[in-house]
Amino acid sequence: MTHATLPPVAPDPETVVAFERDGYAVIRDALDPELRKRLLCAAETLLASAITRGRDHGGDGKDGFRGCLNLDRAFLPLLANPRTLPAVVRLLSPNIHLLSAHLIALPSGPPRTIRVPERTGWHRDMYGVTQDLGFDHTPRMAIKVAHYLTPVTPDCGLTMFLPGSHLLTEEPTIPVGAIDPPSAITPAINGTDAILFENRTWHTGGINLSGQPRIALMLQYGYRWLRPVDDPATALQEDPTLTPIEQQLLGLPDRNLDGSLAKGRGAVPLHTWWRSAASRTQGPPTK
């Protein structure tokens, strides 16, 4: 049975202002506590498994998976989350799909290969774009929605950000012997909050000294002319229990009712949803 997509709720204007100013923003209470528990259970089960498809081992001891929606349907409620998706659409456009669903387990302990002065870990996402177009010519192309499923504590290694770095025309400077730029911050969040940040925003994983892995789930949305990072979600795209919006986000092409390609229709499910009465008061999406 197909479930309904909730009407879009206009994002808080302050969220949009903060994102445009800082390159990231916090959405409070983006996750229901019970859903968060289910997501953590599914994540821990997946991480404890011997599954190798999509497995992503980091050089600093990270473990995780790319394309985790393909591996467990428990993660699907995040795909078109009505508490976060409207802000993503407002900041990009309705012509988007999912580029990556990345499960990350950051181990606890002293930093190893990344968080040292020789390799600080600070970076932009979609590094190939910056490499090809140049640091000062890279546009906003994608937005990540980061959820933290394990207890959020001051020493758990939350993602750090450099406010305003999405507008820089050259790489920020990190002092000799240091591992962070002087203005770097760790946002103050609760476990049910989500952090949105764009591909140009300079960020890194913090140092986890909490005594347990820090498990995060990051969904990256981008324009539909960008190639997804994950393996194709072919088995999910035409699942009749998913909504048209979820199918679009998973990469289903535009089609006519007879199944033929509908070139130029441009993301009809999200456009229709976005034009509904609940969203008309907030104006057109920004770029």
C-alpha positions as MATLAB code, in Angstrom:
seq = 'MTHATLPPVAPDPETVVAFERDGYAVIRDALDPELRKRLLCAAETLLASAITRGRDHGGDGKDGFRGCLNLDRAFLPLLANPRTLPAVVRLLSPNIHLLSAHLIALPSGPPRTIRVPERTGWHRDMYGVTQDLGFDHTPRMAIKVAHYLTPVTPDCGLTMFLPGSHLLTEEPTIPVGAIDPPSAITPAINGTDAILFENRTWHTGGINLSGQPRIALMLQYGYRWLRPVDDPATALQEDPTLTPIEQQLLGLPDRNLDGSLAKGRGAVPLHTWWRSAASRTQGPPTK';
ca = [
       0.000    0.000    0.000;
       1.320    3.412   -0.960;
       1.723    5.868    1.920;
       1.041    9.569    1.616;
       3.655   12.318    1.533;
       2.803   14.996    4.065;
       2.200   18.526    2.732;
       5.305   20.718    2.715;
       5.736   23.031    5.665;
       7.487   26.288    4.860;
      10.959   26.260    6.421;
      11.609   28.751    9.169;
      12.866   31.957    7.479;
      15.656   32.112   10.054;
      16.861   28.711    8.857;
      17.146   30.016    5.293;
      18.909   33.200    6.459;
      21.375   31.208    8.571;
      22.106   28.832    5.708;
      22.720   31.639    3.231;
      25.017   33.393    5.732;
      26.930   30.444    7.202;
      26.641   27.640    4.636;
      24.883   25.419    7.164;
      21.824   25.540    9.423;
      20.264   23.484   12.197;
      16.714   22.154   11.931;
      15.383   21.446   15.391;
      13.425   18.256   16.131;
      13.912   16.882   12.637;
      13.627   13.334   13.961;
      10.933   11.793   16.095;
      12.647   10.111   19.096;
      11.070    6.733   18.334;
      12.171    6.901   14.698;
      15.671    7.818   15.869;
      15.768    4.677   18.013;
      14.694    2.528   15.059;
      17.301    4.134   12.827;
      20.056    3.478   15.375;
      18.993   -0.154   15.712;
      19.069   -0.612   11.937;
      22.438    1.163   11.698;
      24.048   -0.941   14.425;
      22.736   -4.134   12.858;
      24.145   -3.151    9.479;
      27.520   -2.147   10.918;
      27.771   -5.446   12.814;
      27.028   -7.453    9.667;
      29.447   -8.999    7.199;
      27.832   -7.170    4.270;
      30.415   -5.772    1.854;
      28.139   -4.130   -0.738;
      28.546   -0.384   -0.325;
      30.893   -0.819    2.638;
      32.974    2.292    3.218;
      36.084    1.899    5.386;
      37.896    5.154    6.086;
      41.634    5.524    6.566;
      41.060    6.965   10.049;
      39.255    3.872   11.295;
      35.780    4.867   10.128;
      33.289    2.202    9.133;
      30.076    2.717    7.214;
      28.014    2.202    4.103;
      27.080    4.210    1.050;
      23.682    3.526   -0.426;
      22.253    2.344    2.874;
      18.679    2.844    1.609;
      19.379   -0.114   -0.674;
      20.343   -2.228    2.320;
      17.547   -1.601    4.826;
      14.130   -0.022    4.292;
      14.232    1.223    7.888;
      16.123    4.267    6.582;
      13.439    5.246    4.046;
      11.453    7.588    6.358;
      14.351   10.055    6.080;
      14.187   10.235    2.281;
      11.254   12.669    2.059;
      11.217   13.838    5.668;
       8.683   16.717    5.767;
      10.758   18.401    8.487;
      13.894   18.685    6.345;
      13.001   18.253    2.661;
      11.186   21.621    2.311;
      14.337   23.482    3.367;
      16.413   21.512    0.845;
      13.935   22.290   -1.948;
      13.790   25.950   -0.912;
      17.586   26.242   -1.090;
      18.063   24.217   -4.305;
      14.895   23.591   -6.363;
      12.343   20.796   -6.847;
      14.534   19.357   -9.637;
      16.617   17.242   -7.251;
      17.313   13.640   -6.388;
      19.325   11.742   -3.808;
      23.046   11.631   -4.497;
      24.087    9.633   -1.455;
      22.804    8.047    1.753;
      25.949    7.647    3.832;
      26.082    5.800    7.151;
      29.236    6.719    9.096;
      30.574    5.194   12.310;
      33.418    7.294   13.730;
      35.414    5.256   16.278;
      36.293    6.596   19.697;
      39.912    7.227   20.538;
      42.776    9.600   19.744;
      42.915   10.880   16.157;
      44.834    8.707   13.761;
      45.655    9.634   10.184;
      43.257   12.502    9.479;
      43.027   14.777   12.511;
      46.684   15.737   12.678;
      48.356   18.956   11.456;
      49.720   17.157    8.410;
      46.233   16.027    7.425;
      43.488   17.981    9.176;
      40.521   16.479    7.374;
      38.977   19.857    6.493;
      37.366   19.716    3.055;
      34.553   20.597    0.719;
      32.235   17.915   -0.603;
      32.189   17.095   -4.306;
      35.902   17.860   -4.457;
      36.050   17.071   -8.156;
      33.917   20.130   -8.893;
      36.322   22.452   -7.081;
      39.290   20.770   -8.736;
      37.837   21.232  -12.211;
      36.096   24.613  -11.873;
      38.367   26.264   -9.318;
      37.732   27.135   -5.693;
      36.192   30.526   -6.440;
      33.970   29.268   -9.294;
      32.287   26.364   -7.513;
      28.499   26.793   -7.265;
      26.037   25.401   -4.743;
      25.095   22.036   -6.210;
      24.081   19.815   -3.322;
      22.970   19.867    0.310;
      23.574   17.238    2.968;
      21.191   16.534    5.815;
      23.162   15.103    8.743;
      21.495   13.112   11.521;
      23.359   11.829   14.590;
      21.910    8.600   15.958;
      24.131    7.892   18.975;
      24.098   10.089   22.112;
      25.165   13.653   21.358;
      27.771   14.709   23.919;
      30.506   17.393   23.904;
      33.164   14.756   23.193;
      31.393   12.561   20.637;
      33.065   14.073   17.564;
      30.224   15.923   15.850;
      30.926   17.469   12.462;
      32.674   20.837   12.681;
      32.054   23.726   10.278;
      33.744   26.940    9.216;
      30.920   29.522    9.030;
      30.807   31.489    5.795;
      33.346   29.269    4.050;
      30.868   28.580    1.235;
      31.470   32.162    0.085;
      35.273   32.123    0.240;
      37.247   32.619   -2.965;
      40.274   30.691   -1.725;
      40.998   27.926    0.736;
      40.919   28.968    4.399;
      44.203   29.030    6.288;
      44.905   26.668    9.173;
      47.727   27.902   11.460;
      50.939   25.879   11.469;
      50.711   23.071   14.011;
      46.930   23.408   14.375;
      44.187   21.126   13.061;
      41.317   23.651   12.861;
      40.820   27.132   11.356;
      40.479   29.792   14.092;
      36.756   30.396   13.471;
      35.704   26.734   13.315;
      32.727   25.730   15.448;
      30.750   22.664   16.464;
      27.011   23.454   16.308;
      25.071   23.016   19.551;
      22.477   20.367   18.743;
      20.356   17.671   20.324;
      20.093   14.130   19.017;
      16.762   14.820   17.310;
      18.118   17.824   15.395;
      19.522   17.754   11.857;
      22.261   19.875   10.294;
      21.982   21.010    6.669;
      25.155   22.047    4.867;
      26.100   22.604    1.254;
      28.899   21.225   -0.899;
      31.035   24.389   -0.638;
      30.973   24.569    3.164;
      34.336   23.713    4.719;
      33.840   20.946    7.328;
      35.445   17.979    9.058;
      34.604   15.239   11.521;
      35.378   16.095   15.119;
      37.485   13.959   17.458;
      35.453   11.290   19.203;
      36.561   10.646   22.781;
      33.160    9.510   24.074;
      34.095    5.850   24.492;
      31.683    4.612   21.811;
      31.360    5.014   18.041;
      29.591    8.145   16.828;
      27.040    6.989   14.265;
      25.752    9.517   11.749;
      23.465    9.203    8.746;
      23.948   11.809    6.027;
      21.629   12.166    3.045;
      22.928   14.325    0.210;
      20.476   15.840   -2.276;
      21.531   17.518   -5.504;
      20.299   18.589   -8.910;
      19.063   15.737  -11.075;
      21.714   16.357  -13.718;
      24.342   15.319  -11.171;
      25.377   11.695  -10.997;
      24.544    9.927   -7.708;
      27.451    8.663   -5.613;
      25.594    5.563   -4.408;
      24.793    2.429   -6.349;
      21.481    2.874   -8.231;
      18.402    2.105   -6.132;
      16.863    0.191   -9.035;
      14.805   -2.162   -6.868;
      13.256    0.763   -5.005;
      12.623    3.214   -7.857;
       9.423    1.549   -9.101;
       8.288    0.088   -5.780;
       4.496    0.750   -5.740;
       4.538    1.315   -1.970;
       6.677    4.424   -2.392;
       5.258    7.831   -3.211;
       6.054    9.563   -6.532;
       8.235   12.020   -4.582;
      10.259    9.191   -3.048;
      10.582    7.560   -6.480;
      11.865   10.843   -7.943;
      14.383   11.231   -5.127;
      15.603    7.697   -5.776;
      16.240    8.486   -9.442;
      13.156    7.410  -11.388;
      13.144    9.300  -14.722;
      10.200   11.439  -15.842;
       7.696    9.298  -17.741;
       4.310    9.659  -19.392;
       1.402    7.536  -18.209;
       2.117    4.980  -20.930;
       5.694    4.563  -19.671;
       7.371    6.529  -22.440;
      10.035    9.092  -21.556;
       8.683   12.557  -20.813;
      11.635   14.768  -21.625;
      11.516   18.251  -20.190;
       8.707   17.688  -17.696;
      11.242   18.266  -14.935;
      10.594   16.585  -11.615;
       6.795   16.710  -11.658;
       6.218   15.058   -8.252;
       8.282   17.564   -6.276;
       7.174   20.534   -8.377;
       3.522   19.636   -7.757;
       4.130   19.122   -4.045;
       6.058   22.373   -3.780;
       3.291   24.384   -5.438;
       0.658   23.140   -2.993;
      -1.186   25.607   -0.814;
       1.028   24.984    2.207;
       4.130   26.290    0.415;
       2.860   29.184   -1.713;
       3.656   31.817    0.903;
       7.423   31.320    0.909;
       8.321   32.371   -2.611;
      10.368   30.573   -5.263;
      13.409   28.478   -4.473;
      16.722   30.274   -4.280;
      19.965   29.150   -5.880;
];
